[in-house]
Short mmCIF file of C-alpha atoms in Angstrom, two decimals:
data_model
loop_
_atom_site.label_atom_id
_atom_site.label_comp_id
_atom_site.label_asym_id
_atom_site.label_seq_id
_atom_site.Cartn_x
_atom_site.Cartn_y
_atom_site.Cartn_z
CA UNK B 1 8.87 32.63 11.41
CA UNK B 2 12.24 32.73 9.65
CA UNK B 3 15.38 32.21 11.72
CA UNK B 4 18.73 33.59 10.55
CA UNK B 5 22.25 32.88 11.74
CA UNK B 6 24.94 35.55 12.17
CA UNK B 7 25.71 35.30 8.44
CA UNK B 8 22.12 36.09 7.54
CA UNK B 9 21.47 32.55 6.34
CA UNK B 10 18.12 30.89 7.08
CA UNK B 11 18.45 28.12 9.67
CA UNK B 12 16.09 25.77 11.45
CA UNK B 13 14.04 26.65 14.50
CA UNK B 14 16.13 26.38 17.69
CA UNK B 15 15.22 23.55 20.04
CA UNK B 16 17.15 24.25 23.27
CA UNK B 17 14.99 21.91 25.34
CA UNK B 18 15.03 18.95 22.95
CA UNK B 19 15.62 15.61 24.64
CA UNK B 20 15.60 12.39 22.58
CA UNK B 21 12.72 10.14 23.64
CA UNK B 22 13.24 6.56 24.82
CA UNK B 23 12.70 3.65 22.44
CA UNK B 24 9.22 2.12 22.64
CA UNK B 25 8.99 -0.60 25.25
CA UNK B 26 7.82 -4.17 24.94
CA UNK B 27 4.58 -3.38 26.75
CA UNK B 28 0.99 -4.01 25.70
CA UNK B 29 -1.14 -1.10 24.46
CA UNK B 30 -4.78 -1.48 25.42
CA UNK B 31 -7.81 0.04 23.71
CA UNK B 32 -11.55 -0.62 23.82
CA UNK B 33 -11.61 -2.86 20.74
CA UNK B 34 -8.08 -4.23 20.58
CA UNK B 35 -5.01 -4.89 22.66
CA UNK B 36 -1.57 -4.65 21.05
CA UNK B 37 0.65 -7.30 22.59
CA UNK B 38 4.38 -7.84 21.92
CA UNK B 39 4.68 -10.98 19.83
CA UNK B 40 4.82 -14.33 21.60
CA UNK B 41 4.94 -17.39 19.36
CA UNK B 42 3.04 -19.68 21.72
CA UNK B 43 0.34 -17.06 22.31
CA UNK B 44 -0.14 -15.53 18.87
CA UNK B 45 1.33 -17.47 15.95
CA UNK B 46 -1.42 -20.05 15.36
CA UNK B 47 -4.21 -17.49 15.68
CA UNK B 48 -2.47 -15.10 13.29
CA UNK B 49 -1.86 -17.81 10.71
CA UNK B 50 -5.48 -18.98 10.90
CA UNK B 51 -6.76 -15.40 10.44
CA UNK B 52 -4.41 -14.82 7.50
CA UNK B 53 -5.56 -17.96 5.69
CA UNK B 54 -9.00 -16.33 5.33
CA UNK B 55 -7.35 -14.20 2.62
CA UNK B 56 -7.83 -16.84 -0.08
CA UNK B 57 -6.19 -14.90 -2.90
CA UNK B 58 -3.20 -13.77 -0.78
CA UNK B 59 -3.83 -10.15 -1.77
CA UNK B 60 -2.76 -8.97 1.70
CA UNK B 61 0.81 -10.05 0.87
CA UNK B 62 1.18 -8.48 -2.60
CA UNK B 63 3.04 -5.37 -1.43
CA UNK B 64 4.83 -6.95 1.53
CA UNK B 65 8.52 -7.88 1.11
CA UNK B 66 7.65 -11.34 2.53
CA UNK B 67 4.79 -13.83 2.36
CA UNK B 68 2.46 -15.41 1.57
CA UNK B 69 3.03 -18.40 3.82
CA UNK B 70 1.50 -21.65 2.64
CA UNK B 71 2.30 -23.60 5.79
CA UNK B 72 2.05 -22.74 9.47
CA UNK B 73 5.62 -23.90 10.11
CA UNK B 74 6.93 -21.38 7.57
CA UNK B 75 4.95 -18.55 9.13
CA UNK B 76 6.00 -19.54 12.65
CA UNK B 77 9.67 -19.64 11.62
CA UNK B 78 9.41 -16.22 9.94
CA UNK B 79 7.71 -14.73 12.99
CA UNK B 80 10.20 -16.33 15.38
CA UNK B 81 13.01 -14.34 13.78
CA UNK B 82 11.41 -11.11 15.05
CA UNK B 83 10.32 -12.09 18.55
CA UNK B 84 13.32 -10.63 20.36
CA UNK B 85 13.80 -7.60 18.13
CA UNK B 86 13.37 -4.02 19.27
CA UNK B 87 13.45 -2.69 15.70
CA UNK B 88 11.19 -3.73 14.19
CA UNK B 89 9.18 -4.20 17.38
CA UNK B 90 6.22 -6.37 16.41
CA UNK B 91 2.82 -6.37 18.09
CA UNK B 92 -0.04 -8.78 17.64
CA UNK B 93 -3.37 -7.01 17.26
CA UNK B 94 -5.65 -8.96 19.59
CA UNK B 95 -9.43 -8.64 19.51
CA UNK B 96 -10.68 -7.50 22.93
CA UNK B 97 -13.74 -9.77 22.84
CA UNK B 98 -12.50 -13.00 21.29
CA UNK B 99 -8.87 -12.62 22.48
CA UNK B 100 -7.76 -13.84 19.06
CA UNK B 101 -4.76 -12.33 17.28
CA UNK B 102 -6.05 -10.95 13.97
CA UNK B 103 -3.16 -8.93 12.61
CA UNK B 104 0.32 -7.52 13.01
CA UNK B 105 1.78 -4.04 13.38
CA UNK B 106 5.24 -2.80 14.29
CA UNK B 107 7.39 0.15 15.19
CA UNK B 108 10.44 0.32 12.94
CA UNK B 109 13.23 2.66 11.85
CA UNK B 110 13.26 3.92 15.43
CA UNK B 111 15.54 6.99 15.64
CA UNK B 112 15.33 8.64 19.08
CA UNK B 113 18.07 11.18 18.26
CA UNK B 114 15.95 12.53 15.41
CA UNK B 115 12.68 11.96 17.26
CA UNK B 116 11.43 9.87 14.34
CA UNK B 117 9.66 6.50 14.29
CA UNK B 118 7.68 4.55 11.69
CA UNK B 119 4.47 2.57 12.02
CA UNK B 120 4.54 -0.32 9.58
CA UNK B 121 4.47 -4.05 8.83
CA UNK B 122 0.70 -3.68 8.92
CA UNK B 123 -0.58 -7.15 8.06
CA UNK B 124 -4.31 -7.02 8.67
CA UNK B 125 -6.19 -10.28 8.14
CA UNK B 126 -9.63 -10.15 6.46
CA UNK B 127 -11.22 -10.13 9.92
CA UNK B 128 -9.42 -6.87 10.70
CA UNK B 129 -9.36 -5.03 7.38
CA UNK B 130 -11.42 -1.83 7.09
CA UNK B 131 -12.65 -2.17 10.67
CA UNK B 132 -12.95 -0.02 13.77
CA UNK B 133 -10.41 -2.23 15.62
CA UNK B 134 -7.88 -1.67 12.82
CA UNK B 135 -8.23 2.10 13.15
CA UNK B 136 -7.91 1.87 16.91
CA UNK B 137 -4.71 -0.15 16.53
CA UNK B 138 -3.08 2.66 14.55
CA UNK B 139 -4.41 5.23 17.03
CA UNK B 140 -2.79 3.33 19.92
CA UNK B 141 0.57 3.25 18.12
CA UNK B 142 0.42 6.97 17.32
CA UNK B 143 -0.65 7.85 20.86
CA UNK B 144 2.19 5.88 22.41
CA UNK B 145 4.80 7.32 20.05
CA UNK B 146 3.82 10.93 20.62
CA UNK B 147 3.42 10.48 24.38
CA UNK B 148 6.96 9.07 24.49
CA UNK B 149 8.13 12.33 22.91
CA UNK B 150 8.63 11.50 19.23
CA UNK B 151 8.35 14.47 16.88
CA UNK B 152 7.53 12.55 13.74
CA UNK B 153 5.69 9.31 12.97
CA UNK B 154 6.16 7.94 9.46
CA UNK B 155 4.07 5.72 7.22
CA UNK B 156 5.67 4.31 4.09
CA UNK B 157 4.34 1.93 1.47
CA UNK B 158 4.83 0.73 -2.08
CA UNK B 159 3.78 3.66 -4.26
CA UNK B 160 1.52 1.25 -6.22
CA UNK B 161 -0.31 0.16 -3.06
CA UNK B 162 -3.44 2.28 -3.46
CA UNK B 163 -5.27 0.87 -0.39
CA UNK B 164 -2.32 1.68 1.89
CA UNK B 165 -1.99 5.18 0.47
CA UNK B 166 -5.70 5.77 0.94
CA UNK B 167 -5.46 4.48 4.52
CA UNK B 168 -2.56 6.81 5.32
CA UNK B 169 -4.53 9.83 4.12
CA UNK B 170 -7.72 8.72 5.91
CA UNK B 171 -5.71 8.34 9.12
CA UNK B 172 -4.38 11.88 8.93
CA UNK B 173 -0.88 11.34 7.58
CA UNK B 174 0.48 13.94 5.14
CA UNK B 175 1.95 12.84 1.81
CA UNK B 176 5.55 13.98 1.38
CA UNK B 177 6.70 12.42 -1.86
CA UNK B 178 7.99 9.28 -3.59
CA UNK B 179 11.46 7.76 -3.41
CA UNK B 180 11.95 6.38 -6.92
CA UNK B 181 13.61 2.97 -7.28
CA UNK B 182 13.93 2.84 -3.52
CA UNK B 183 14.11 -0.95 -3.12
CA UNK B 184 13.80 -4.30 -4.80
CA UNK B 185 11.10 -6.46 -3.18
CA UNK B 186 10.40 -9.99 -4.36
CA UNK B 187 12.44 -9.36 -7.49
CA UNK B 188 10.45 -6.26 -8.47
CA UNK B 189 11.21 -2.54 -8.33
CA UNK B 190 9.59 -0.64 -5.49
CA UNK B 191 9.02 3.08 -5.49
CA UNK B 192 8.17 4.12 -1.92
CA UNK B 193 5.52 6.69 -0.97
CA UNK B 194 6.26 8.61 2.22
CA UNK B 195 3.74 10.04 4.69
CA UNK B 196 4.14 11.59 8.13
CA UNK B 197 2.30 12.94 11.15
CA UNK B 198 4.02 15.49 13.41
CA UNK B 199 3.80 16.15 17.12
CA UNK B 200 2.32 19.61 16.52
CA UNK B 201 -0.49 17.97 14.54
CA UNK B 202 -1.18 15.28 17.12
CA UNK B 203 -3.54 17.19 19.49
CA UNK B 204 -6.02 17.80 16.64
CA UNK B 205 -5.54 14.29 15.25
CA UNK B 206 -6.02 12.75 18.67
CA UNK B 207 -9.24 14.66 19.18
CA UNK B 208 -10.54 13.46 15.81
CA UNK B 209 -9.55 9.84 16.48
CA UNK B 210 -11.15 9.79 19.90
CA UNK B 211 -14.34 11.43 18.65
CA UNK B 212 -14.56 8.90 15.82
CA UNK B 213 -13.90 5.93 18.11
CA UNK B 214 -16.50 7.09 20.64
CA UNK B 215 -19.48 4.73 20.78
CA UNK B 216 -21.79 7.69 20.15
CA UNK B 217 -20.37 7.92 16.61
CA UNK B 218 -21.83 4.51 15.71
CA UNK B 219 -25.46 3.51 15.28
CA UNK B 220 -27.06 0.30 16.58
CA UNK B 221 -25.79 -1.59 13.54
CA UNK B 222 -22.21 -0.40 14.05
CA UNK B 223 -22.25 2.04 11.13
CA UNK B 224 -20.31 5.26 11.57
CA UNK B 225 -22.28 8.49 11.78
CA UNK B 226 -19.30 10.64 10.75
CA UNK B 227 -16.19 9.51 8.90
CA UNK B 228 -12.73 9.83 10.40
CA UNK B 229 -11.55 11.72 7.33
CA UNK B 230 -14.27 14.34 7.77
CA UNK B 231 -13.45 14.72 11.48
CA UNK B 232 -9.74 15.16 10.74
CA UNK B 233 -10.50 17.71 8.04
CA UNK B 234 -12.72 19.64 10.47
CA UNK B 235 -10.03 19.53 13.17
CA UNK B 236 -7.58 21.14 10.77
CA UNK B 237 -9.98 23.97 10.08
#
């Protein structure tokens, strides 16, 4: 529906009841497979470093603006710099069974006035990559953001990072475009690909996520019966 002002110019949809949401809190987010815990060095750093070292070729760090970390002390010092931050607000992704921290995720670029927030700094160790717990971790972050009242959740990545772009699309984010020559990371140009999910899309996305994560969607060997991408496509009609 088009909205016009008194001059006959098209303007945005009115939002008379809009209230900026609060920033995300430093509280754990619990799922069936993982628990997202605000970073604590004593609790998480060693486990995270050990999980990351399983990536022998350091491929998980190629498109990150930091890393790899050859020594635990270097990783601990880097992580320590973020412990008290609210933006980015880092979470350790902790396996519900082993209680080991296997990856990182964060909220960043938190803008309550705009109702916008980004999910990023996704550093998944080999034990977490392409797994059900990894998908649940993103679901928990999306669920919390939209329940707080955010209108828009963003996902950005290096435009050359094909696995991250594929993940964004699989997870139901919509591609919006590329910012050319957006940054310089590790002495190299970075074009940034932008994706988003909106609050009006969340009910259908949530239904698809929860149906995919349901134990009935997996056989006795843990193989999915239906893909998340197919469930999201079906939810969009």
